[in-house]
Amino acid sequence: MRNSFRVAAVAAGLVTVLLGATACADAVSSGGGSGEAGQCAPEDVQLVQSGRGLDNEYYVAVDAAARAFAASQGLEDNYHWIASDGDSSKQLRQIKSILAKGGECVVLNVDANESSLVPSIVKEAENAGAWLVTQWNRPDGVAPETSDSPNWVAHMSVDGVPQGYETAKALFERMGGSGSIVALQGILDNPPAKERFEGLQQALEEYPGITLLEDQTAEWSRTSAQDITQTFLTKYPGQIGGVWAANDSMALGALEAIKNAGQQGTIAVSGIDGLSEAIDLVQDPASGYVATSQSTAAAQAAFGLAIGLAAATGQIDPSSEPAEHRSFYLKPLPAVTPDTASSLPDPADISGFDLTDIWSEVGGPIT
Amino acid sequence: MTRLDKTISAAATAVPETDTRSGRAERLRALVSSERVPVPALLVLLVIAIVMLVVNPVFLSPGNLRGIAEQSAVPIVVAVGMTFVILMGGIDLSLPGVMAAVSLVTALTLANDRTGLDLGLWSIPLGCAVGAALGLLAGLSVAVLKVPSFIVTIGTWQIGLGIGLLLFGAKPPRILDDGVRQLVNGTVLGVAGAVWIALAVVVLGWLLETPTRFGRYAFVIGGSEEIARLSGVPVRRYRAASFAVAGGTAGLAAVLATLRTGVGDVGMGDSLLFTTIAGIVIGGTLLTGGKGGVVHSVVGVVVIVVISNAMVLGGVSSYIQQAVQGGVVIVAAALSLWRLRARLRVVK
């Protein structure tokens, strides 16, 4: 407690320190909330969404969808967006100061900057008695259902295997089921990168006519994907029929390299993530961009906050929820192909969800 | 006493001995130890080329060399400007921020899918000017307020990033002006426009380095700022100018990169800082200043680009590539700085 007090003092200055001191006292008197369901009145709840930064289309949609959810609950003024800007210590500091102010009625929906940060965030939430839902990242072997306290309500992620599999299938179909492809991977130790690549390999097994010439990591980056694809095109002249990429940024970089080589339309490209630029290209048959996936931003934002809110207000008692409600993948969505691209909802649109059932988008357990 | 005598006589006889050796070896040694040519970095390139000749001869095909040139263009432009800052013993870390701001400015002032602006070619000098202004801000803070460039440029990095984020809005602006994009992506004599622009920047940088006062003083200031100041060199003014030059080239690089990919992107310069600073060091420009130059930096940057290209062509598994790249960088840097290491030992 003294340690966090000191950090808060440095970070937030004297005024916040005084507020923080009273909040800490509150947390102590409520006994750290262990084993108890939340008892907050809905209007007292602070909804906090934390992600990387608004320089990224996905997080722009996450923020918009989270705000829309807050508005749907009449809590628009209680909604906060905090950007980590890729800085783990900044993210932890921001979460600490918000918890110091809001205490046990804070609902956090956090995309942790890196897996190893999750235990610290969980500890902060437990100490304050606040309600935490995590997204995407967490270290292996650490899960809400195995933790002692109810404060880490749930962990939600998106299964990359069906995404990689569906987009690969669309790519192979466009190639007529035969030919050679190259693959661009994400940062190799990222779980989504691993899962998506595994999905590609599943699809390759079903299409014996397709050969994977080579895979390389372009680390999610558009520029390196463009450079690597350019090199692939000189390494395998006339052999490449398709480029499978683990996200849209890399697929767009690959497409740019293909364009500059004068081969647009003859080489098919697929990505994942559902960036608006990619969805526009999928609708244009001449572009060669054949598939991407649907954005999961809205579901992650709205259901993440909804589950946390249900815990804070005592609607659910996290400790008595089954394990598949506490660590789960969202329901897989079909790939975006030329047939479906024009009828997609906005990535921040939450109107299609049944938010009265907070478990309605639960797909399967995270294994 | 007798031992000293022996040493003296040995030294005396040694002199004519080296003179009688063929002058060719002597000239070669003079070339290798010359500071005007980045010999070690060129040797590294040669070694990579020889290895690749065995591994995958496609490496030396015209198509691949053209690819290397195109991939080097942007980091080379950055390195030319950055060289002057480093020659004076400073460092400019603001690159990712400057490029973020300029990338968005470029994308939004060319015909695009977000704003009604269409400045055409004028957006190129505009991008350079934005970069130079951010550089000048850093330069003046270093020169007038005497804050270390390390900290100041982290500050201007954040400012640039802030401008970029502000302009970014919700999704990346796409450039619709294919005419201006053609300037970078279209080919002249079989080589992309970006490469010619980078070459022009290298020539300009070299002309700035060699005969001008700015270039000469850069070496003097980097060698010893005290001596420069005592000799009446207006150190502050030149130092501020070096950051403006670096900002200007970072701006131009952002314009080129934006035209190459076709969208305004805040994350555009993220990986470039490593490529350029590692390239500059491998080229033999000292981070402490006073030694090196534009040509050194260019060769160093090409080494870094060639390493990643060669690894893809060689089919090195993604999983060990990072480690291999790091190893090659260390070996290359050690080779480049070997000579200086020996010299320092003699001096001490």
XYZ file of C-alpha atoms in Angstrom:
715
model
C 0.000 0.000 0.000
C 2.770 2.411 0.912
C 4.539 1.658 -2.320
C 1.537 2.360 -4.517
C 0.913 5.472 -2.478
C 4.398 6.704 -3.318
C 3.993 5.994 -7.033
C 0.688 7.784 -7.040
C 2.357 10.739 -5.403
C 4.971 10.982 -8.089
C 2.532 10.410 -10.924
C -0.419 12.489 -10.056
C 0.780 15.233 -7.746
C -0.419 16.439 -4.405
C -4.147 16.826 -5.099
C -4.501 13.301 -6.403
C -2.487 12.025 -3.495
C -5.051 13.366 -1.058
C -7.881 11.812 -3.077
C -5.907 8.596 -3.413
C -5.343 8.374 0.330
C -9.074 8.428 0.985
C -9.712 5.882 -1.761
C -7.103 3.560 -0.275
C -8.790 3.815 3.081
C -12.069 2.804 1.417
C -10.458 -0.201 -0.165
C -9.048 -1.329 3.141
C -12.374 -0.997 4.944
C -14.109 -3.152 2.307
C -11.597 -5.879 3.011
C -10.113 -5.978 -0.520
C -13.366 -7.468 -1.805
C -12.200 -11.066 -1.627
C -14.988 -13.554 -2.242
C -17.695 -10.882 -2.413
C -19.827 -9.891 -5.360
C -20.004 -6.226 -6.310
C -22.484 -3.916 -4.636
C -22.151 -0.762 -6.700
C -25.157 1.218 -7.850
C -25.004 1.297 -11.677
C -24.724 5.110 -11.772
C -21.604 5.038 -9.539
C -19.671 2.753 -11.864
C -16.715 4.171 -13.806
C -16.161 2.381 -17.136
C -12.525 2.332 -18.224
C -11.303 1.054 -21.583
C -7.541 0.757 -22.047
C -5.724 -0.001 -25.297
C -2.660 0.896 -27.246
C -3.568 4.172 -28.926
C -5.865 5.941 -31.327
C -3.346 5.890 -34.167
C -4.714 2.464 -34.956
C -8.032 1.770 -36.645
C -8.814 -1.177 -34.361
C -8.480 0.881 -31.165
C -10.458 3.736 -32.688
C -13.305 1.237 -33.175
C -12.781 -0.215 -29.676
C -13.039 3.255 -28.139
C -16.123 4.150 -30.206
C -17.878 0.878 -29.371
C -17.018 1.164 -25.666
C -18.361 4.708 -25.652
C -21.523 3.516 -27.382
C -21.949 0.814 -24.746
C -21.484 3.366 -21.957
C -24.115 5.572 -23.588
C -26.516 2.626 -23.843
C -26.213 2.224 -20.073
C -26.629 5.953 -19.423
C -23.019 6.096 -18.233
C -21.498 8.231 -20.980
C -20.048 10.708 -18.490
C -18.459 7.866 -16.524
C -16.559 6.503 -19.512
C -12.761 6.865 -19.792
C -10.352 5.840 -22.536
C -6.703 5.429 -21.570
C -4.000 4.876 -24.155
C -0.861 2.955 -23.243
C 0.984 4.060 -26.413
C 2.832 0.771 -26.255
C 4.351 1.629 -22.851
C 3.672 -0.968 -20.134
C 4.706 1.163 -17.187
C 2.556 4.025 -18.448
C -0.443 1.725 -18.678
C 0.046 0.429 -15.134
C 0.501 3.975 -13.820
C -2.720 5.129 -15.488
C -4.656 2.174 -14.107
C -3.268 2.809 -10.615
C -4.311 6.440 -10.589
C -7.813 5.627 -11.845
C -8.178 2.920 -9.203
C -6.924 5.302 -6.542
C -9.763 7.656 -7.424
C -12.597 5.234 -8.188
C -11.913 2.243 -5.937
C -14.286 -0.704 -5.995
C -16.738 0.745 -8.511
C -14.247 0.841 -11.376
C -14.773 -1.524 -14.312
C -11.615 -2.041 -16.349
C -11.603 -3.557 -19.835
C -7.898 -3.798 -20.517
C -5.860 -4.835 -23.523
C -2.562 -5.218 -21.668
C 0.449 -3.901 -23.530
C 2.202 -7.227 -22.988
C 1.288 -10.543 -21.385
C 3.694 -10.136 -18.486
C 1.914 -6.977 -17.369
C -1.360 -8.809 -16.635
C -0.480 -10.136 -13.123
C 0.401 -6.610 -11.941
C -2.870 -5.211 -13.281
C -4.794 -8.061 -11.638
C -3.079 -7.298 -8.333
C -3.959 -3.613 -8.545
C -7.599 -4.471 -9.304
C -7.752 -6.927 -6.390
C -6.229 -4.429 -3.964
C -8.743 -1.785 -4.974
C -11.649 -4.235 -5.141
C -12.274 -3.152 -8.742
C -13.567 -5.309 -11.627
C -11.231 -6.318 -14.414
C -11.771 -7.924 -17.810
C -8.640 -8.592 -19.874
C -8.334 -8.877 -23.648
C -5.951 -10.760 -25.951
C -2.836 -11.066 -23.782
C -2.113 -12.957 -20.590
C 0.798 -15.155 -19.509
C 0.428 -18.915 -19.863
C -1.013 -20.587 -16.775
C -2.552 -17.429 -15.323
C -6.331 -17.307 -15.600
C -9.343 -15.717 -13.870
C -10.899 -19.115 -13.065
C -7.811 -20.234 -11.150
C -7.313 -16.966 -9.262
C -8.659 -16.759 -5.733
C -10.473 -13.474 -6.038
C -13.523 -12.594 -8.129
C -12.025 -9.251 -9.220
C -10.410 -10.589 -12.363
C -13.822 -11.303 -13.814
C -12.952 -12.689 -17.232
C -10.400 -12.977 -19.991
C -11.601 -12.645 -23.571
C -9.709 -13.261 -26.778
C -10.204 -13.962 -30.446
C -9.241 -17.353 -31.802
C -6.801 -16.775 -34.647
C -6.997 -20.326 -35.971
C -10.364 -19.996 -37.772
C -9.341 -16.524 -39.003
C -6.152 -17.855 -40.558
C -7.982 -20.904 -41.875
C -10.929 -19.078 -43.457
C -8.840 -16.397 -45.159
C -6.410 -19.033 -46.446
C -9.310 -21.039 -47.863
C -10.678 -17.977 -49.656
C -7.200 -17.352 -51.067
C -6.790 -20.935 -52.267
C -10.265 -20.961 -53.836
C -9.397 -17.830 -55.807
C -6.235 -19.574 -57.014
C -8.337 -22.485 -58.245
C -6.929 -24.820 -55.626
C -3.466 -25.057 -57.128
C -0.282 -23.027 -57.204
C 2.291 -21.664 -54.774
C 1.988 -19.099 -52.027
C 4.249 -17.217 -49.646
C 3.187 -16.270 -46.116
C 3.866 -13.173 -44.011
C 3.739 -13.823 -40.286
C 3.212 -11.432 -37.401
C 5.610 -11.048 -34.466
C 6.435 -14.679 -33.892
C 5.759 -14.978 -30.159
C 2.378 -13.204 -30.283
C -0.437 -15.713 -29.646
C -2.598 -14.314 -32.497
C 0.356 -14.649 -34.879
C 0.854 -18.281 -33.869
C -2.860 -19.130 -34.056
C -3.384 -17.472 -37.438
C -0.391 -19.279 -38.911
C -1.703 -22.551 -37.498
C -4.991 -21.860 -39.298
C -3.069 -21.409 -42.557
C -1.375 -24.750 -42.042
C -4.722 -26.477 -41.452
C -5.989 -25.067 -44.730
C -2.808 -26.164 -46.515
C -3.472 -29.732 -45.425
C -6.891 -29.616 -47.077
C -5.513 -28.210 -50.325
C -2.752 -30.546 -51.510
C -2.486 -28.552 -54.746
C -1.167 -25.506 -52.872
C 2.506 -25.284 -51.901
C 3.837 -22.920 -49.261
C 7.126 -21.735 -50.778
C 8.303 -19.851 -47.717
C 7.128 -17.907 -44.695
C 8.788 -14.867 -43.155
C 7.863 -12.516 -40.365
C 7.125 -8.925 -41.324
C 6.308 -8.131 -37.671
C 2.813 -6.795 -38.473
C 4.431 -3.908 -40.391
C 3.272 -2.599 -43.735
C 6.711 -1.342 -44.784
C 8.620 -4.528 -44.000
C 5.890 -6.585 -45.663
C 6.376 -4.499 -48.798
C 10.160 -5.007 -48.680
C 9.934 -8.755 -48.025
C 7.323 -9.300 -50.740
C 9.508 -7.404 -53.193
C 12.355 -9.778 -52.323
C 10.059 -12.823 -52.597
C 9.037 -11.710 -56.081
C 12.676 -11.660 -57.220
C 13.443 -14.899 -55.398
C 10.526 -16.827 -56.945
C 9.937 -15.096 -60.295
C 6.648 -16.148 -61.874
C 5.980 -18.807 -59.246
C 3.923 -16.963 -56.653
C 0.163 -17.248 -57.097
C -0.852 -15.888 -53.715
C 0.324 -14.081 -50.574
C -1.256 -15.016 -47.242
C -0.659 -12.381 -44.563
C -1.425 -12.609 -40.846
C -2.898 -9.098 -40.812
C -4.228 -6.486 -43.216
C -1.349 -4.026 -42.772
C 1.090 -6.612 -44.076
C -1.288 -7.722 -46.835
C -1.607 -4.093 -47.959
C 2.195 -3.758 -48.026
C 2.441 -6.954 -50.049
C -0.191 -5.669 -52.479
C 1.827 -2.452 -52.938
C 4.934 -4.510 -53.828
C 2.881 -6.594 -56.269
C 1.515 -3.412 -57.869
C 5.010 -1.959 -58.298
C 6.115 -5.209 -59.906
C 3.254 -4.844 -62.400
C 1.566 -8.056 -61.273
C -1.596 -6.727 -59.648
C -4.526 -9.030 -60.333
C -2.370 -12.039 -61.160
C -1.257 -12.575 -57.553
C -3.999 -12.955 -54.936
C -3.576 -11.500 -51.433
C -5.376 -12.163 -48.156
C -5.220 -10.432 -44.783
C -6.921 -10.521 -41.365
C -8.422 -7.787 -39.106
C -11.016 -6.100 -41.306
C -9.325 -2.726 -41.824
C -11.579 -0.443 -43.854
C -8.976 -0.146 -46.617
C -8.854 -3.929 -46.913
C -12.639 -4.258 -46.992
C -12.828 -1.670 -49.795
C -10.209 -3.582 -51.779
C -11.981 -6.917 -51.284
C -15.008 -5.389 -53.034
C -12.888 -4.528 -56.074
C -12.234 -7.771 -58.001
C -9.376 -6.176 -59.976
C -7.371 -5.468 -56.827
C -6.410 -9.086 -56.209
C -7.228 -8.638 -52.500
C -9.489 -11.634 -51.905
C -10.221 -11.870 -48.193
C -9.898 -10.413 -44.719
C -11.692 -11.101 -41.432
C -14.356 -9.135 -39.607
C -13.274 -6.704 -36.935
C -13.893 -7.942 -33.395
C -13.453 -4.478 -31.850
C -17.125 -3.884 -31.046
C -17.668 -7.257 -29.350
C -14.481 -6.961 -27.308
C -15.320 -3.463 -26.111
C -19.056 -3.884 -25.453
C -19.028 -7.359 -23.896
C -15.819 -6.692 -21.965
C -17.407 -3.706 -20.243
C -20.794 -5.432 -19.931
C -19.312 -8.404 -18.104
C -17.318 -6.139 -15.790
C -20.392 -3.992 -15.136
C -22.491 -7.064 -14.288
C -19.865 -8.089 -11.739
C -19.585 -4.609 -10.217
C -23.328 -4.274 -9.746
C -23.715 -7.763 -8.299
C -25.716 -9.114 -11.244
C -23.237 -11.950 -11.495
C -20.892 -13.431 -8.937
C -17.714 -14.180 -10.889
C -16.590 -16.878 -8.424
C -19.665 -18.981 -9.173
C -19.517 -18.607 -12.967
C -18.310 -21.668 -14.898
C -14.747 -21.682 -16.217
C -15.870 -21.222 -19.839
C -17.380 -17.865 -18.877
C -14.137 -16.662 -17.346
C -11.659 -17.504 -20.119
C -13.144 -17.662 -23.561
C -12.780 -16.964 -27.252
C -15.441 -14.919 -28.997
C -17.600 -16.780 -31.499
C -15.669 -17.098 -34.755
C -16.918 -14.920 -37.608
C -16.899 -15.891 -41.294
C -14.185 -14.375 -43.498
C -14.897 -11.200 -45.443
C -15.009 -12.115 -49.136
C -16.252 -10.225 -52.207
C -19.738 -11.689 -51.567
C -20.018 -10.462 -47.993
C -17.854 -7.327 -47.980
C -20.573 -4.854 -48.957
C -22.994 -5.868 -46.196
C -20.657 -5.633 -43.184
C -21.642 -3.636 -40.116
C -19.460 -0.712 -39.019
C -16.590 -2.042 -36.840
C -17.798 0.090 -33.919
C -21.493 -0.830 -34.276
C -22.853 -2.554 -31.172
C -26.526 -2.520 -32.190
C -26.374 -6.091 -33.507
C -25.473 -7.538 -30.109
C -27.784 -8.995 -27.486
C -26.295 -7.153 -24.517
C -29.005 -8.419 -22.155
C -27.202 -11.771 -22.297
C -23.602 -10.950 -21.507
C -22.494 -14.456 -22.485
C -24.176 -14.405 -25.909
C -20.890 -13.998 -27.837
C -18.989 -16.666 -25.926
C -17.495 -19.076 -28.452
C -15.298 -21.668 -26.826
C -12.866 -22.048 -23.949
C -9.266 -20.907 -24.371
C -7.121 -24.009 -24.370
C 70.554 0.993 -21.093
C 71.700 -1.641 -23.540
C 68.153 -2.780 -24.125
C 67.103 0.763 -25.004
C 70.012 1.039 -27.402
C 68.921 -2.120 -29.074
C 65.385 -0.875 -29.474
C 66.587 2.395 -30.961
C 68.864 0.691 -33.438
C 66.115 -1.776 -34.317
C 63.756 1.067 -34.972
C 66.373 2.822 -37.061
C 66.961 -0.227 -39.225
C 63.237 -0.877 -39.476
C 62.574 2.332 -41.335
C 64.533 1.602 -44.531
C 63.183 -1.946 -44.405
C 59.574 -0.816 -44.830
C 60.659 1.615 -47.515
C 62.108 -1.186 -49.578
C 58.819 -3.069 -49.520
C 56.700 -2.606 -52.572
C 54.874 0.708 -52.602
C 51.664 -1.044 -53.565
C 51.142 -2.557 -50.117
C 51.819 0.826 -48.611
C 49.262 2.498 -50.813
C 46.716 -0.220 -50.020
C 47.304 0.336 -46.354
C 46.886 4.065 -46.811
C 43.594 3.451 -48.573
C 42.375 1.043 -45.897
C 43.261 3.419 -43.117
C 41.950 6.424 -45.009
C 39.027 8.045 -43.321
C 37.507 9.240 -46.544
C 36.452 5.792 -47.745
C 34.429 3.423 -45.541
C 36.624 0.445 -46.415
C 35.526 -1.960 -43.640
C 31.832 -1.472 -44.409
C 32.534 -2.032 -48.105
C 34.407 -5.206 -47.183
C 31.371 -6.399 -45.230
C 29.245 -5.818 -48.342
C 31.765 -7.752 -50.413
C 31.745 -10.673 -47.969
C 27.936 -10.798 -47.995
C 27.963 -10.718 -51.808
C 30.470 -13.597 -51.989
C 28.518 -15.681 -49.473
C 25.297 -15.023 -51.377
C 26.932 -16.013 -54.662
C 27.089 -19.507 -53.203
C 23.802 -19.479 -51.290
C 21.486 -17.855 -53.833
C 22.906 -16.154 -56.951
C 19.600 -14.295 -57.437
C 21.110 -11.857 -54.922
C 23.250 -10.249 -57.624
C 20.522 -10.245 -60.288
C 19.587 -6.793 -61.583
C 16.070 -7.238 -60.228
C 17.252 -7.854 -56.702
C 19.848 -5.073 -56.781
C 17.050 -2.754 -57.890
C 14.959 -4.008 -54.957
C 17.813 -3.318 -52.529
C 18.213 0.172 -53.966
C 14.487 0.866 -53.558
C 14.429 -0.449 -49.993
C 17.533 1.587 -49.110
C 16.244 4.868 -50.540
C 14.235 6.009 -47.513
C 16.771 5.095 -44.776
C 19.572 6.624 -46.870
C 17.786 9.958 -47.064
C 17.344 9.871 -43.270
C 20.976 8.908 -42.718
C 22.391 11.763 -44.813
C 20.827 14.403 -42.565
C 21.379 12.463 -39.352
C 25.097 12.188 -40.208
C 25.655 15.917 -39.632
C 24.031 15.780 -36.195
C 26.157 12.776 -35.239
C 29.334 14.289 -36.729
C 28.863 17.174 -34.289
C 28.548 14.686 -31.434
C 24.769 15.033 -31.066
C 22.021 12.479 -31.601
C 18.577 12.867 -33.124
C 16.020 10.400 -31.813
C 13.008 12.367 -33.035
C 12.828 10.487 -36.336
C 9.670 8.399 -35.658
C 7.773 11.488 -34.478
C 8.934 13.747 -37.310
C 8.041 11.082 -39.834
C 4.625 10.539 -38.242
C 3.780 14.236 -38.517
C 5.130 14.620 -42.053
C 3.517 11.410 -43.285
C 0.093 12.647 -42.228
C 0.724 16.167 -43.561
C 1.745 14.696 -46.923
C -1.182 12.308 -47.167
C -3.680 15.010 -46.186
C -2.365 17.714 -48.519
C -2.194 15.515 -51.596
C -5.449 14.453 -53.229
C -6.815 11.973 -50.660
C -9.973 10.376 -49.328
C -10.269 12.642 -46.288
C -9.647 16.314 -47.105
C -10.399 18.352 -50.205
C -6.801 19.566 -50.455
C -4.710 18.839 -53.520
C -1.364 20.638 -53.429
C 0.240 18.206 -55.869
C 4.023 18.470 -55.926
C 3.985 21.319 -53.393
C 3.286 18.848 -50.633
C 6.870 17.582 -51.022
C 8.595 20.846 -50.012
C 5.852 21.304 -47.425
C 6.746 17.948 -45.864
C 10.435 18.862 -45.806
C 9.593 22.214 -44.224
C 7.522 20.604 -41.453
C 10.403 18.229 -40.754
C 12.973 21.034 -40.806
C 10.821 23.140 -38.465
C 10.641 20.318 -35.915
C 14.389 19.810 -36.345
C 15.051 23.517 -35.860
C 12.955 23.480 -32.700
C 15.159 20.683 -31.350
C 18.308 22.440 -32.576
C 17.447 25.753 -30.918
C 16.600 23.994 -27.661
C 19.956 22.236 -27.729
C 21.881 25.357 -28.703
C 20.138 28.048 -26.675
C 18.778 26.178 -23.672
C 21.753 23.807 -23.597
C 19.585 20.753 -23.021
C 21.261 17.516 -24.198
C 20.079 16.532 -27.677
C 19.203 13.065 -26.393
C 16.404 14.495 -24.229
C 15.336 17.327 -26.518
C 14.814 15.038 -29.484
C 12.748 12.649 -27.385
C 10.630 15.736 -26.721
C 10.310 16.662 -30.401
C 9.586 12.999 -31.134
C 6.528 13.266 -28.861
C 5.511 16.596 -30.385
C 5.701 15.148 -33.885
C 3.802 12.052 -32.803
C 1.172 14.294 -31.225
C 0.745 16.234 -34.475
C 0.533 12.944 -36.357
C -2.115 11.534 -34.001
C -4.116 14.743 -34.173
C -4.179 14.587 -37.968
C -4.768 10.837 -38.077
C -8.421 10.925 -37.071
C -10.016 7.517 -37.194
C -8.401 5.794 -40.146
C -5.333 6.252 -42.331
C -5.844 8.785 -45.148
C -5.271 7.184 -48.527
C -3.477 9.084 -51.285
C -5.479 9.259 -54.490
C -2.953 11.311 -56.507
C -1.314 8.595 -58.576
C 0.642 11.192 -60.567
C 2.752 12.282 -57.604
C 3.055 8.680 -56.397
C 4.410 7.808 -59.816
C 7.322 10.161 -59.131
C 8.519 7.764 -56.432
C 7.283 4.414 -57.705
C 7.633 4.974 -61.442
C 10.939 4.052 -63.012
C 13.508 6.147 -64.858
C 16.153 4.092 -66.705
C 14.731 1.020 -64.974
C 15.226 2.369 -61.459
C 12.463 3.743 -59.208
C 12.183 7.503 -58.794
C 12.770 7.184 -55.047
C 16.273 5.854 -55.758
C 17.136 8.836 -57.957
C 15.842 11.218 -55.324
C 17.934 9.446 -52.673
C 20.982 9.652 -54.931
C 20.431 13.383 -55.381
C 20.202 13.783 -51.593
C 23.462 11.854 -51.156
C 25.226 14.106 -53.683
C 23.841 17.210 -51.978
C 24.902 15.887 -48.592
C 28.363 15.120 -49.898
C 28.644 18.605 -51.389
C 27.550 20.035 -48.059
C 30.063 17.948 -46.161
C 33.192 18.485 -48.223
C 33.669 22.023 -49.423
C 31.304 24.082 -47.290
C 32.022 25.759 -44.002
C 29.046 23.958 -42.444
C 30.534 20.575 -43.317
C 34.071 21.453 -42.217
C 32.908 22.898 -38.924
C 30.796 19.798 -38.288
C 34.036 17.796 -38.059
C 35.738 20.469 -35.960
C 32.847 20.735 -33.498
C 32.560 16.961 -33.225
C 36.302 16.600 -32.725
C 36.467 19.103 -29.918
C 33.756 21.589 -29.167
C 36.021 23.545 -26.803
C 38.668 24.099 -29.450
C 36.015 25.012 -31.996
C 34.564 27.587 -29.645
C 37.975 29.008 -28.693
C 38.759 29.375 -32.382
C 35.689 31.518 -32.812
C 33.419 28.996 -34.507
C 29.793 29.925 -33.765
C 29.141 26.413 -32.456
C 25.551 26.986 -31.369
C 24.446 28.254 -34.746
C 25.969 25.312 -36.586
C 24.609 22.822 -34.118
C 21.084 24.199 -34.443
C 21.475 24.090 -38.236
C 22.513 20.428 -38.134
C 19.219 19.482 -36.469
C 17.281 21.494 -39.044
C 19.087 19.593 -41.820
C 18.320 16.266 -40.133
C 14.682 17.284 -39.687
C 14.468 18.282 -43.334
C 15.814 14.954 -44.579
C 13.579 13.058 -42.121
C 10.690 15.036 -43.623
C 11.716 14.143 -47.172
C 12.123 10.509 -46.147
C 8.613 10.524 -44.695
C 7.271 11.977 -47.949
C 9.013 9.246 -49.951
C 7.847 6.470 -47.628
C 4.283 7.810 -47.640
C 4.236 7.991 -51.432
C 5.693 4.490 -51.576
C 3.015 2.882 -49.385
C 0.207 5.231 -50.396
C -1.233 5.975 -46.936
C -0.486 8.376 -44.099
C 0.816 6.232 -41.253
C 1.814 7.312 -37.750
C 3.994 4.230 -37.262
C 5.974 4.842 -40.436
C 9.358 5.656 -38.890
C 9.275 3.221 -35.971
C 11.801 0.720 -37.286
C 13.861 3.267 -39.234
C 15.631 4.673 -36.195
C 17.394 1.345 -35.696
C 18.234 0.963 -39.396
C 19.764 4.419 -39.689
C 21.666 4.650 -36.431
C 23.013 1.095 -36.783
C 23.856 1.892 -40.416
C 25.670 5.081 -39.491
C 27.756 3.276 -36.861
C 28.569 0.358 -39.171
C 29.618 2.865 -41.812
C 32.249 4.116 -39.399
C 30.774 7.419 -38.249
C 31.550 7.804 -34.572
C 28.643 8.457 -32.215
C 30.996 10.719 -30.278
C 31.414 12.873 -33.366
C 34.281 14.175 -35.466
C 34.831 11.151 -37.705
C 32.900 9.599 -40.560
C 30.726 11.237 -43.151
C 27.826 11.009 -45.554
C 29.341 8.321 -47.775
C 30.131 6.199 -44.717
C 26.557 6.395 -43.512
C 25.152 5.504 -46.919
C 27.303 2.385 -47.173
C 26.392 1.433 -43.603
C 22.672 1.737 -44.268
C 23.030 -0.363 -47.411
C 24.744 -3.043 -45.292
C 21.732 -3.198 -42.943
C 19.239 -3.391 -45.820
C 21.338 -6.006 -47.614
C 21.468 -8.169 -44.479
C 17.673 -8.461 -44.288
C 17.404 -8.968 -48.042
C 20.085 -11.657 -48.034
C 18.385 -13.506 -45.195
C 15.090 -13.709 -47.074
C 16.877 -14.852 -50.239
C 18.935 -17.345 -48.261
C 15.756 -18.749 -46.754
C 16.957 -18.185 -43.186
C 14.089 -19.224 -40.898
C 12.167 -16.312 -39.421
C 12.725 -17.756 -35.995
C 16.487 -17.239 -36.012
C 16.651 -14.239 -38.349
C 16.564 -11.644 -35.617
C 19.506 -13.243 -33.842
C 21.476 -13.652 -37.077
C 20.840 -10.015 -37.969
C 22.019 -8.885 -34.544
C 25.159 -11.005 -34.861
C 26.014 -9.642 -38.294
C 25.481 -6.090 -37.054
C 27.910 -6.628 -34.179
C 30.535 -8.207 -36.446
C 30.128 -5.445 -39.012
C 30.392 -2.712 -36.400
C 33.429 -4.362 -34.815
C 35.131 -4.529 -38.222
C 34.370 -0.904 -38.933
C 35.684 0.292 -35.608
C 38.659 -2.091 -35.410
C 41.088 0.480 -36.711
C 40.005 3.066 -34.156
C 40.305 0.508 -31.409
C 43.947 -0.088 -32.321
C 44.627 3.615 -32.561
C 43.151 4.363 -29.163
C 45.399 1.741 -27.665
C 48.508 3.408 -29.128
C 47.425 6.808 -27.946
C 46.958 5.579 -24.412
